Coordinates of C-alpha atoms in Angstrom, one line a residue:
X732 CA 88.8 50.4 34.9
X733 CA 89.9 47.0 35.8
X734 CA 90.9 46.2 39.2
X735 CA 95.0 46.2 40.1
X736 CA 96.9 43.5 42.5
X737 CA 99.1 45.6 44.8
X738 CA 102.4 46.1 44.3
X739 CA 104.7 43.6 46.0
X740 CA 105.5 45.8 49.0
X741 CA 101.7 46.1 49.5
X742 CA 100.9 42.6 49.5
X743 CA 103.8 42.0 52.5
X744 CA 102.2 44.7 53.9
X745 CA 98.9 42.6 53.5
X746 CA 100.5 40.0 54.8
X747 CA 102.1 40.7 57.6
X748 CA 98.5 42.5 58.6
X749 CA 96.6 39.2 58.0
X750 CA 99.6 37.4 60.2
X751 CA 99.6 39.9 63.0
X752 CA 95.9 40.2 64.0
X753 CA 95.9 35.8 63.3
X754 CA 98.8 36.2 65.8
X755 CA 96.9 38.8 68.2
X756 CA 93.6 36.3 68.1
X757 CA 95.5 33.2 69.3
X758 CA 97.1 35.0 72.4
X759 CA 93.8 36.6 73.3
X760 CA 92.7 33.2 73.1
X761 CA 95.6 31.5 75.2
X762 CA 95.8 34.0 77.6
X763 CA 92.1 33.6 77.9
X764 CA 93.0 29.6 78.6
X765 CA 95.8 30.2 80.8
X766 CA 93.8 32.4 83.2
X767 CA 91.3 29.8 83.3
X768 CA 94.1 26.8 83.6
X769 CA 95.9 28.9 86.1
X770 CA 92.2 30.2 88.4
X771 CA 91.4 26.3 88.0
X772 CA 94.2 25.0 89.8
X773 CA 94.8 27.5 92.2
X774 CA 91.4 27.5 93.2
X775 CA 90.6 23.9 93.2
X776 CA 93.4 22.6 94.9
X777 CA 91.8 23.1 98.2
X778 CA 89.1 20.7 99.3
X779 CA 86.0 21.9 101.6
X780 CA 85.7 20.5 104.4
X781 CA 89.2 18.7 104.5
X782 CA 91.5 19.7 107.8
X783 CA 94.0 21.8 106.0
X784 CA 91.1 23.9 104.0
X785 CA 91.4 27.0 105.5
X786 CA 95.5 27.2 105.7
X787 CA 95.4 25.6 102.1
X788 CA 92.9 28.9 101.0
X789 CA 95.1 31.0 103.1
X790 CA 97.7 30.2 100.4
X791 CA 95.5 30.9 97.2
X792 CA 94.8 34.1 98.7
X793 CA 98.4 35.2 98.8
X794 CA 99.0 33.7 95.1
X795 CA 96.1 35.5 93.8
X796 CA 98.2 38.3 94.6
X797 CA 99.6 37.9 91.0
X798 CA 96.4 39.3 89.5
X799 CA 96.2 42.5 92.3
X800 CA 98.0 44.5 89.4
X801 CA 96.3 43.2 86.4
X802 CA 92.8 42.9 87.5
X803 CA 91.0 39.6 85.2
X804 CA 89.1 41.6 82.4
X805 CA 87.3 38.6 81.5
X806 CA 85.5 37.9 84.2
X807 CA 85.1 41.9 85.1
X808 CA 87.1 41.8 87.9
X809 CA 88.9 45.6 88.2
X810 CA 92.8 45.6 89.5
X811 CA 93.3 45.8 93.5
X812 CA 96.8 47.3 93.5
X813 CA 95.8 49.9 93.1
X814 CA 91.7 49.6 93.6
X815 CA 89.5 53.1 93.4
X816 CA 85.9 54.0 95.2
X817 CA 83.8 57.1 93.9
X818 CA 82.1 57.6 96.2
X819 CA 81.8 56.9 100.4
X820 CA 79.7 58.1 102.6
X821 CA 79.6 59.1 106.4
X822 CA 77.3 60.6 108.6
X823 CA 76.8 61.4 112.6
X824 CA 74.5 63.1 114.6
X825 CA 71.0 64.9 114.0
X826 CA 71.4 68.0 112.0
X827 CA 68.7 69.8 114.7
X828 CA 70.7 68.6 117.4
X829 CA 73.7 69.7 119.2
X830 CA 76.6 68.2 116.5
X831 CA 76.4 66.4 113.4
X832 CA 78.8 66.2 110.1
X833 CA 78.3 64.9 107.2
X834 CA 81.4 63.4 105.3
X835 CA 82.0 62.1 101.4
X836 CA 84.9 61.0 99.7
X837 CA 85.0 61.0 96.7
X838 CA 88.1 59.2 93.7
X839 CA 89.8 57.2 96.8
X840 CA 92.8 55.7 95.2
X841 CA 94.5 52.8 97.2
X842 CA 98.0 51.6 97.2
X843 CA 99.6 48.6 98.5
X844 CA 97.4 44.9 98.0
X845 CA 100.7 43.6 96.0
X846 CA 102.8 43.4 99.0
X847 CA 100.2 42.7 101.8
X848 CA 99.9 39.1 103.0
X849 CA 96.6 37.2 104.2
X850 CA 98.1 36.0 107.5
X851 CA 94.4 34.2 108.5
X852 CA 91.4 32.0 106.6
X853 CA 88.5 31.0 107.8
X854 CA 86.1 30.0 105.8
X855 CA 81.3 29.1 107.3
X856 CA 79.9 27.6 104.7
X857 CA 76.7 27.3 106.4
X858 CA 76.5 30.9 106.7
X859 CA 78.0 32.0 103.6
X860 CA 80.9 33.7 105.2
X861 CA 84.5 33.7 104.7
X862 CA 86.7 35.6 107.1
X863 CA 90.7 36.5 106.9
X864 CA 92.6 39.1 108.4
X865 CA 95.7 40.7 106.2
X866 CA 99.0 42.0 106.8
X867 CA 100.1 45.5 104.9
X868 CA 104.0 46.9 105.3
X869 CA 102.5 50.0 104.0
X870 CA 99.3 51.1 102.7
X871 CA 98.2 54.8 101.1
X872 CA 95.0 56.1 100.3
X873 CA 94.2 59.3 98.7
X874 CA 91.3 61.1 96.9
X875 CA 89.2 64.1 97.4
X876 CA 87.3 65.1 100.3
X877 CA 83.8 67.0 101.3
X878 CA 83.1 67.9 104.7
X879 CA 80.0 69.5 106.1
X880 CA 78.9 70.2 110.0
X881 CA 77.2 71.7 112.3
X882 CA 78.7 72.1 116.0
X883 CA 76.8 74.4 118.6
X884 CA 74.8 76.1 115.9
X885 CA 77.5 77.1 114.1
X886 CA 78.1 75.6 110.3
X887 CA 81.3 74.7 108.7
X888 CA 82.4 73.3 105.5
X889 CA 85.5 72.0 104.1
X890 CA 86.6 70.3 100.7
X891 CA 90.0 69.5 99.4
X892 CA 92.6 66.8 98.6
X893 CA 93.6 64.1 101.2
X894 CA 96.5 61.5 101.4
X895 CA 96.8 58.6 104.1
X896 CA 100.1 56.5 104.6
X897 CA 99.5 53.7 107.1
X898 CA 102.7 51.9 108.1
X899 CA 102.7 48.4 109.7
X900 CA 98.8 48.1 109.2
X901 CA 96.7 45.0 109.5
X902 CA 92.9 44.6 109.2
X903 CA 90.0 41.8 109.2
X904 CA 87.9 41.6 106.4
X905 CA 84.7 39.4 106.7
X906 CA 83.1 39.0 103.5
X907 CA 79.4 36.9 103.5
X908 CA 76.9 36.1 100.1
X909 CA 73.3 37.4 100.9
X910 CA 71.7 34.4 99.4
X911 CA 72.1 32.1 96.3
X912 CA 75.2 32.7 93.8
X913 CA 74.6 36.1 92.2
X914 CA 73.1 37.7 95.2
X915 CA 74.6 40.5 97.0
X916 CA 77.9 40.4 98.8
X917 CA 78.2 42.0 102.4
X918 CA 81.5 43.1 103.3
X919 CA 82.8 44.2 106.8
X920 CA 86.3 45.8 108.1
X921 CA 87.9 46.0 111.0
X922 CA 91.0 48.0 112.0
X923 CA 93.2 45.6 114.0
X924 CA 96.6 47.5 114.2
X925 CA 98.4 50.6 113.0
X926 CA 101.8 50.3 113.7
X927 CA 102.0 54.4 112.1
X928 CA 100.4 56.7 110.4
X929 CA 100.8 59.9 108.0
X930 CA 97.8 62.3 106.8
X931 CA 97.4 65.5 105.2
X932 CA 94.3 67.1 104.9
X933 CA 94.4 69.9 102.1
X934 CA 91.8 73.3 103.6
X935 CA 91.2 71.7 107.0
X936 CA 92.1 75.5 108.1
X937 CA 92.4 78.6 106.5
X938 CA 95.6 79.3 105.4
X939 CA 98.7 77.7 104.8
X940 CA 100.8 77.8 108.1
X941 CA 97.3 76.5 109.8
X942 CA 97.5 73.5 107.8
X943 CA 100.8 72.7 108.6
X944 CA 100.3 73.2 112.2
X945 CA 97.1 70.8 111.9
X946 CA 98.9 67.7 110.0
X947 CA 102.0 68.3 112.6
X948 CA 99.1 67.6 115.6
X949 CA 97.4 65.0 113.4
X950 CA 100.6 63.5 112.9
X951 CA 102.1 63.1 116.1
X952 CA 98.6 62.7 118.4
X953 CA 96.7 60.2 116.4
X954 CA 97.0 57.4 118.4
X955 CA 95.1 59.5 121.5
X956 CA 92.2 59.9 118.5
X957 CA 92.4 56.4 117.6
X958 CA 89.8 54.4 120.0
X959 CA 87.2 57.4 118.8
X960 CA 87.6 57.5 115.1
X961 CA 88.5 53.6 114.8
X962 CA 84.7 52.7 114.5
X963 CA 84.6 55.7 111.5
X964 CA 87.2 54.0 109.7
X965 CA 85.7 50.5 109.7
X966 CA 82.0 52.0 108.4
X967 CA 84.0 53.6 105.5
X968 CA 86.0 51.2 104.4
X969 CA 83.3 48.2 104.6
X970 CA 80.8 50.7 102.5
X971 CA 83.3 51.3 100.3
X972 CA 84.5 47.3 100.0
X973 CA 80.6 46.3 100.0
X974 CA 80.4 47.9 96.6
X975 CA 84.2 47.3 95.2
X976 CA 83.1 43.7 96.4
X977 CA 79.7 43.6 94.5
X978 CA 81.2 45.0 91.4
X979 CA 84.1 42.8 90.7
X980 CA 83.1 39.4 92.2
X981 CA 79.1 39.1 92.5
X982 CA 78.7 37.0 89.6
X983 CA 82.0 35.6 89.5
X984 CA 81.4 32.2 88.2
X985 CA 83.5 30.3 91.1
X986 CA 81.7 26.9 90.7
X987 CA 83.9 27.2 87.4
X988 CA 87.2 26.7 89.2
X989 CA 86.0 24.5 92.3
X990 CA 86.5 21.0 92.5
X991 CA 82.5 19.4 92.1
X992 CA 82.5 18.5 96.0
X993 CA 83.3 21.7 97.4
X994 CA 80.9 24.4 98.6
X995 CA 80.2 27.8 97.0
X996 CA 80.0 31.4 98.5

């Protein structure tokens, strides 16, 4: 049986298939070219060790703002807006002792890198280290949680669902390269204000009208709390930025988009 042409209709069909994925491949390709166009000049407009470097990087940090939503797929760096964490650990005391607690968080979700603002830049080059503190109107987390402790010999355990608002937030993030290019990333975070704050902790007591009770304390009595659970806060958040950090931008090729005399981190 010999071998038919298709029908008219099926060769448009042909066609218009053969067009479209021609089409798809040269947008994957200038999109590919416009990130890099775009990266280059954003980050090579700044010039180490000029006066205005560190204002100047201030300013790229608020325009890579553009890519919080999107992530850059080509270069495996994941979305910040919003940015997720497995897995966080936290633990305190000895568990022969008096107290101790063990906590993990687990999916954290958080909300809000589009609208924040890098308010601060300051970049060490000879230790590998740049530091900039940022600016959120409003900033929510939320994920699962797994609690476990020990308090006068008596054990207790909790697990549920958690959500965090923070309102008029700001923090300093110091982030410094262990090394050559492609080496490990440290990242630390420091709490600098919260203007206010909402949490609700799903099973923190048995029973419904407890729980209510317990985020209406929480609530309104946090800032009393505050000084002791600040340094908490910071060691969760930098573990959990240390490996967000390492994922996304540890081999980041950044000597790529920098002008030929400028430094590396």
């Amino acid at each position: 049986m010999s071998l038919q042409w298709p029908s008219n209709c099926a060769r448009y069909l042909v066609y218009l298939m053969v067009i479209f994925l021609f089409a798809q491949h040269l947008a994957d390709a200038s999109s590919q070219i416009d990130v890099d166009e775009d990266l280059r000049h954003l980050l090579g407009r700044c010039q180490s060790g000029s006066e205005d470097y560190n204002e100047c990087m201030r300013q790229v940090f608020n325009d890579l703002r553009a890519y919080f939503t999107t992530g850059v797929p080509d270069y495996n760096i994941k979305p910040f807006d919003p940015h997720h964490c497995t897995y966080v650990e936290l633990r305190r005391g000895d568990s022969q002792g008096i107290g101790s607690f063990r906590l993990i968080l687990r999916n954290v979700s958080e909300f809000g890198w589009s609208r924040s603002e890098v308010t601060k830049f300051h970049a060490d080059p000879e230790d590998q280290r740049i530091v900039y503190a940022q600016y959120f109107p409003e900033k929510s987390l939320e994920g699962e949680y797994e609690f476990a402790g020990k308090m006068l010999g008596k054990e207790m355990g909790r697990k549920g669902h958690w959500n965090l608002t923070l309102y008029d937030y700001s923090q300093t993030t110091s982030v410094r390269r262990i090394g050559e290019p492609g080496s490990l990333i440290k990242v630390h975070v420091e709490v600098d204000r919260i203007g206010g704050m909402e949490l609700h902790i799903e099973n923190l007591l048995k029973g419904q009208p407890l729980n209510q009770l317990a985020d209406g304390v929480i609530n309104s009595m946090w800032q009393l709390g505050l000084p002791f659970i600040k340094p908490m806060i910071n060691e969760l958040v930098s573990s959990a930025f240390t490996d967000i950090f390492n994922e996304s931008f540890r081999y980041f090729p950044l000597e790529k988009f920098l002008p030929q005399s400028s430094s590396s981190y």
